[in-house]
Coordinates of C-alpha atoms in Angstrom, one line a residue:
M1 CA -6.8 -2.2 -20.6
K2 CA -6.4 -1.0 -24.2
E3 CA -6.7 2.7 -24.9
K4 CA -7.5 4.5 -28.1
D5 CA -4.3 4.9 -30.2
N6 CA -4.8 8.6 -30.8
K7 CA -4.8 9.5 -27.1
E8 CA -1.7 10.5 -25.3
G9 CA -1.0 12.6 -22.2
S10 CA -3.8 14.0 -20.1
H11 CA -7.4 14.6 -21.3
K12 CA -10.2 15.7 -19.0
N13 CA -8.0 15.1 -16.0
I14 CA -7.3 11.4 -17.0
W15 CA -3.9 10.3 -18.2
Y16 CA -3.6 8.1 -21.2
G17 CA -0.3 6.3 -21.8
V18 CA 1.4 3.0 -22.2
G19 CA 1.1 0.7 -19.2
R20 CA -1.5 2.6 -17.3
Q21 CA -3.9 0.7 -15.0
R22 CA -7.0 2.3 -13.7
I23 CA -10.3 1.2 -12.1
E24 CA -13.1 3.6 -11.2
I25 CA -15.9 2.1 -9.2
P26 CA -19.1 3.1 -10.9
K27 CA -21.3 5.6 -9.0
T28 CA -24.2 3.1 -9.2
I29 CA -22.1 0.6 -7.2
L30 CA -21.0 3.2 -4.7
K31 CA -24.6 4.2 -4.2
S32 CA -26.2 0.7 -4.0
R33 CA -23.4 -1.4 -2.4
V34 CA -21.0 0.9 -0.6
N35 CA -22.7 4.1 0.8
S36 CA -25.5 2.0 2.2
N37 CA -23.3 -0.6 3.8
P38 CA -22.4 0.1 7.5
M39 CA -19.1 -1.6 7.1
L40 CA -18.1 0.4 4.0
Q41 CA -19.8 3.7 4.2
H42 CA -17.3 5.4 6.5
L43 CA -14.1 5.0 4.4
H44 CA -13.9 3.4 1.0
I45 CA -12.2 3.4 -2.4
H46 CA -13.6 5.5 -5.3
S47 CA -10.8 4.7 -7.9
I48 CA -7.3 3.3 -8.0
G49 CA -4.5 3.4 -10.5
Y50 CA -0.9 3.0 -11.6
Y51 CA 0.7 5.4 -14.1
P52 CA 4.3 4.3 -15.3
K53 CA 6.6 7.1 -16.6
A54 CA 3.5 9.3 -17.0
K55 CA 4.7 11.7 -19.6
D56 CA 2.6 14.8 -20.0
H57 CA 0.5 13.9 -16.9
F58 CA -1.2 17.1 -15.8
T59 CA -4.4 17.9 -13.9
Y60 CA -6.1 21.1 -12.6
R61 CA -9.3 21.0 -10.6
K62 CA -10.7 24.3 -9.5
K63 CA -13.1 22.8 -6.9
G64 CA -10.9 19.8 -6.1
L65 CA -12.5 16.4 -5.6
P66 CA -15.3 15.3 -3.2
E67 CA -12.9 12.6 -2.0
N68 CA -9.2 12.4 -0.9
F69 CA -6.4 11.5 -3.2
L70 CA -3.2 9.7 -2.1
F71 CA -0.2 9.8 -4.5
Y72 CA 2.8 7.5 -4.1
C73 CA 5.7 8.4 -6.4
V74 CA 8.2 5.5 -6.9
D75 CA 10.3 6.9 -9.7
G76 CA 10.8 10.2 -11.6
H77 CA 9.6 13.6 -10.5
G78 CA 6.6 15.8 -10.5
F79 CA 4.8 18.6 -8.5
F80 CA 1.6 19.5 -7.0
Q81 CA 0.1 22.9 -6.0
V82 CA -2.6 23.8 -3.5
G83 CA -3.5 27.4 -3.5
K84 CA -0.2 29.4 -4.0
Q85 CA 1.9 26.7 -2.4
R86 CA 3.8 24.5 -4.8
Y87 CA 5.6 21.3 -3.8
E88 CA 8.2 19.2 -5.7
V89 CA 7.8 15.4 -5.5
G90 CA 10.5 12.8 -6.0
P91 CA 11.0 9.0 -5.7
N92 CA 9.7 7.3 -2.5
E93 CA 7.6 10.3 -1.6
F94 CA 3.9 10.5 -1.1
F95 CA 1.3 13.2 -0.4
I96 CA -2.5 13.4 0.3
L97 CA -4.7 15.9 -1.4
P98 CA -7.7 16.6 0.8
Q99 CA -11.3 16.8 -0.5
N100 CA -12.8 19.9 -1.9
V101 CA -9.5 21.9 -2.3
E102 CA -8.4 23.5 -5.5
H103 CA -5.2 21.8 -6.8
T104 CA -2.9 21.2 -9.7
Y105 CA -0.4 18.4 -10.2
G106 CA 1.7 17.0 -13.0
S107 CA 4.8 15.0 -13.9
S108 CA 8.2 16.5 -14.8
P109 CA 8.7 16.8 -18.6
D110 CA 12.3 15.6 -18.3
H111 CA 11.8 12.8 -15.7
P112 CA 8.1 11.9 -15.6
W113 CA 7.0 10.3 -12.5
T114 CA 5.7 6.7 -12.0
I115 CA 2.9 6.8 -9.4
Y116 CA 0.4 4.6 -7.6
W117 CA -2.7 6.4 -6.5
I118 CA -6.0 5.9 -4.7
H119 CA -9.1 8.1 -4.4
F120 CA -10.9 7.4 -1.2
G121 CA -14.0 8.9 0.4
G122 CA -16.7 8.2 2.9
D123 CA -18.8 9.7 5.7
S124 CA -15.7 9.8 8.0
L125 CA -13.5 11.7 5.6
P126 CA -14.0 15.2 7.3
Q127 CA -12.9 13.6 10.6
F128 CA -10.1 11.7 8.9
N129 CA -8.8 15.0 7.5
E130 CA -8.8 16.6 11.0
V131 CA -6.3 14.0 12.3
Q132 CA -3.0 15.7 13.0
E133 CA -1.0 12.8 11.5
V134 CA -3.0 13.0 8.3
Q135 CA -2.6 16.8 8.0
K136 CA 1.2 16.4 8.1
H137 CA 0.9 14.6 4.8
F138 CA -0.8 17.3 2.9
K139 CA 2.7 18.0 1.7
P140 CA 5.3 15.5 0.3
E141 CA 7.0 13.2 2.7
Y142 CA 9.5 10.4 2.3
V143 CA 8.1 6.9 3.0
K144 CA 10.0 3.8 3.8
N145 CA 8.7 0.7 2.0
N146 CA 9.0 -2.5 4.0
G147 CA 7.8 -4.5 1.1
E148 CA 4.1 -4.3 1.9
I149 CA 3.0 -1.2 0.0
I150 CA 3.0 -2.5 -3.6
P151 CA 1.7 -6.0 -2.8
I152 CA -1.3 -4.6 -0.9
F153 CA -2.0 -2.2 -3.7
M154 CA -2.0 -5.0 -6.2
K155 CA -4.3 -7.2 -3.9
I156 CA -6.8 -4.3 -3.9
Y157 CA -6.5 -3.8 -7.6
K158 CA -6.7 -7.4 -8.6
T159 CA -9.7 -7.9 -6.3
L160 CA -11.6 -5.0 -7.9
E161 CA -10.8 -6.4 -11.3
L162 CA -12.8 -9.5 -10.4
G163 CA -16.0 -7.3 -10.0
Y164 CA -18.0 -5.6 -7.3
S165 CA -19.4 -8.5 -5.2
I166 CA -19.9 -7.7 -1.5
D167 CA -17.0 -9.9 -0.7
N168 CA -14.7 -8.2 -3.1
L169 CA -15.7 -4.7 -1.9
L170 CA -15.3 -5.7 1.7
F171 CA -11.8 -7.2 1.1
A172 CA -10.5 -4.3 -0.9
N173 CA -11.8 -1.7 1.5
M174 CA -10.5 -3.5 4.6
C175 CA -7.1 -3.6 2.9
L176 CA -7.5 0.2 2.3
S177 CA -7.3 1.0 6.0
H178 CA -4.0 -1.0 6.4
F179 CA -2.7 0.5 3.1
L180 CA -3.2 4.1 4.5
T181 CA -1.4 3.3 7.8
L182 CA 1.7 2.2 5.8
F183 CA 1.9 5.9 4.7
I184 CA 0.3 7.9 7.5
Y185 CA 1.9 5.9 10.3
N186 CA 4.9 4.8 8.3
S187 CA 7.4 4.9 11.2
R188 CA 5.2 2.6 13.3
H189 CA 5.7 -0.2 10.9
Y190 CA 9.4 -0.2 11.8
T191 CA 11.3 -0.8 15.1
A192 CA 12.6 2.5 16.3
T193 CA 16.4 2.9 16.4
A194 CA 18.6 5.3 18.2
N195 CA 18.9 7.4 15.1
D196 CA 15.2 7.8 14.6
K197 CA 13.8 11.2 15.7
L198 CA 10.6 10.8 17.7
D199 CA 8.4 13.8 18.4
C200 CA 8.1 14.8 22.0
V201 CA 4.7 13.1 22.5
D202 CA 5.9 9.7 21.2
S203 CA 9.1 10.0 23.2
A204 CA 7.1 10.9 26.3
I205 CA 4.9 7.8 26.0
L206 CA 8.0 5.6 25.7
F207 CA 9.4 7.4 28.8
M208 CA 6.2 6.6 30.6
Q209 CA 6.4 3.0 29.7
E210 CA 10.0 2.8 30.9
H211 CA 9.0 4.4 34.2
I212 CA 5.6 2.7 34.6
N213 CA 6.3 1.8 38.2
D214 CA 7.4 5.3 39.2
N215 CA 5.5 8.5 40.0
I216 CA 6.0 11.1 37.3
S217 CA 4.7 14.6 37.5
L218 CA 3.6 16.8 34.6
N219 CA 6.4 19.2 35.6
D220 CA 8.9 16.3 35.2
L221 CA 7.7 15.5 31.7
S222 CA 7.7 19.1 30.6
K223 CA 11.2 19.7 31.8
Q224 CA 12.3 16.5 30.1
Y225 CA 11.4 18.0 26.7
N226 CA 12.2 21.6 27.5
Y227 CA 8.6 22.8 27.2
S228 CA 6.4 24.8 29.5
V229 CA 3.7 22.8 31.3
S230 CA 0.9 24.4 29.2
R231 CA 2.7 23.9 25.9
F232 CA 3.6 20.3 26.5
S233 CA 0.1 19.5 27.7
N234 CA -1.4 21.1 24.6
L235 CA 0.9 19.2 22.3
F236 CA 0.2 15.9 24.1
K237 CA -3.6 16.4 24.1
Q238 CA -3.6 17.4 20.5
K239 CA -2.0 14.1 19.4
T240 CA -3.5 11.6 21.9
G241 CA -6.8 13.2 23.0
Y242 CA -5.7 12.9 26.7
A243 CA -3.9 15.0 29.3
P244 CA -0.4 13.6 29.9
I245 CA -1.0 12.3 33.5
D246 CA -4.3 10.8 32.5
Y247 CA -2.6 8.9 29.7
F248 CA 0.2 7.7 32.2
L249 CA -2.5 6.5 34.6
Q250 CA -4.1 4.5 31.7
L251 CA -0.8 2.8 31.0
K252 CA -0.4 2.0 34.7
M253 CA -3.9 0.5 34.8
Q254 CA -3.3 -1.5 31.6
K255 CA -0.2 -3.0 33.4
A256 CA -2.2 -3.6 36.5
C257 CA -4.8 -5.5 34.5
Q258 CA -2.1 -7.7 33.1
Q259 CA -0.9 -8.5 36.7
L260 CA -4.4 -9.2 37.8
D261 CA -4.9 -11.5 34.8
F262 CA -1.6 -13.4 35.0
S263 CA -0.4 -13.4 38.6
D264 CA -1.7 -14.2 42.1
R265 CA -0.3 -11.0 43.6
S266 CA -2.6 -9.2 46.0
I267 CA -4.3 -6.0 44.9
K268 CA -2.4 -4.2 47.6
D269 CA 1.0 -5.5 46.3
I270 CA 0.0 -4.6 42.7
A271 CA -0.9 -1.1 43.8
F272 CA 2.5 -0.6 45.5
S273 CA 4.3 -1.9 42.4
M274 CA 2.5 0.7 40.3
G275 CA 3.7 3.5 42.5
F276 CA 0.6 4.0 44.6
D277 CA 1.1 4.5 48.3
D278 CA -2.6 4.1 49.0
P279 CA -4.3 0.9 47.7
Y280 CA -7.7 2.6 48.2
Y281 CA -6.7 5.4 45.9
F282 CA -5.4 2.9 43.4
S283 CA -8.7 1.0 43.4
K284 CA -10.6 4.3 42.9
R285 CA -8.5 5.2 39.9
F286 CA -8.7 1.7 38.5
R287 CA -12.5 1.8 38.8
T288 CA -12.7 5.2 37.0
I289 CA -10.5 4.0 34.1
I290 CA -11.4 0.3 33.7
G291 CA -15.0 0.6 34.8
M292 CA -15.0 -1.8 37.7
S293 CA -12.9 -2.4 40.9
P294 CA -9.7 -4.5 40.7
K295 CA -11.4 -7.2 42.8
K296 CA -14.4 -7.4 40.5
Y297 CA -12.0 -7.4 37.4
R298 CA -10.1 -10.4 38.8
T299 CA -13.2 -12.3 39.9
R300 CA -14.8 -11.8 36.5
R301 CA -11.7 -13.1 34.7
L302 CA -11.5 -16.2 37.0
D303 CA -15.2 -16.9 36.4
E304 CA -14.7 -16.6 32.7
A305 CA -11.7 -19.0 32.9
K306 CA -13.8 -21.6 34.9
L307 CA -16.7 -21.3 32.4
N308 CA -14.3 -21.9 29.4
M309 CA -13.0 -25.0 31.2
S310 CA -16.4 -26.5 31.9

C-alpha cells in the first residue's frame, strides 16, 4: 500500500501517512454484489482502515456521510465534533458517527491517535441508529478489549484484500455484525461482577430470572429501583420493546418450555412451580406467548424425537 512520497497529512478527507491501511469497496461492487444481495443489503462495510500515529489527521464534512463511521482509538488522543458539541477521545475509547450528520474530527498535534475504523451502511441503517444502545455511543465511551476486537478487524481486512468474491463479501460482512457487538454491547461479552454497574432494566431482568418461580408485581419492580410505575415501565419498554410483566411472563414460559422438553413433570405441576395457582390460566398464557398449548408443545416435541430415532 505505497503512497506518493509528496503526500502527508490529510487531503480531501483521506489521511496519508506511514503505515496506513485502507480498503474502500468500489461503488460498482456495492451496487452489483452487495446492495442487491438479500444477505448483505441490510448492513455492510463500505470501507475499512487503520491509521497508526496519524499526525495531522483532520476531516470536516458539512453533510456528513451516507453511512455510519465507527472509530476505535487504541493510542494517542484526538477529538470529534458534531454540531457545537466537541468531544475529546483517548486510548481504548470508541465512538460512532451517524449518517448524514455534519462532523469534524482529528488527531492531537502532540499525541496523534492510532485508530481502527469502519464505514458501514445498508438499508437497515436508519433503524440501527434508532436503537437506544447505539445512540449511547454517539459520544466517546471506554471499551474493554477481550482480545477479539483486533483479530476480527484483521480477519475482515485480510479477507477483503483477497478480492470481492461473494464468499469474501459474505464472510467479511457476517464478521461485521459480531465486530459491532464487541463495541455496542461490550459489557455483554464479559461476566458481570459485583463492581459492575448495570442499568435498572438489565438489573430488573436479572432479578426476574432469580425470582422466576415467584409472583412479582410491577409495583414491586418499580420500588426495587426507586422509580414510579410509569417511569420504570417507560424505561423498560424503551430498551426491550416489552412491558415489564409481559417480559417476566416470557421468561417464565421459556423456563416452562425447558421443563416440558426435559422432564416428565405434569403440566399442572409445572404451572405451580412457575407461580401460577390456576393451571388453566397458565395454559392460556402459554398459548398466547408460545403459540400452542403446553400439551401440544410437549406432544410435538415427543413426535419429533420419535421421528429422529426412526
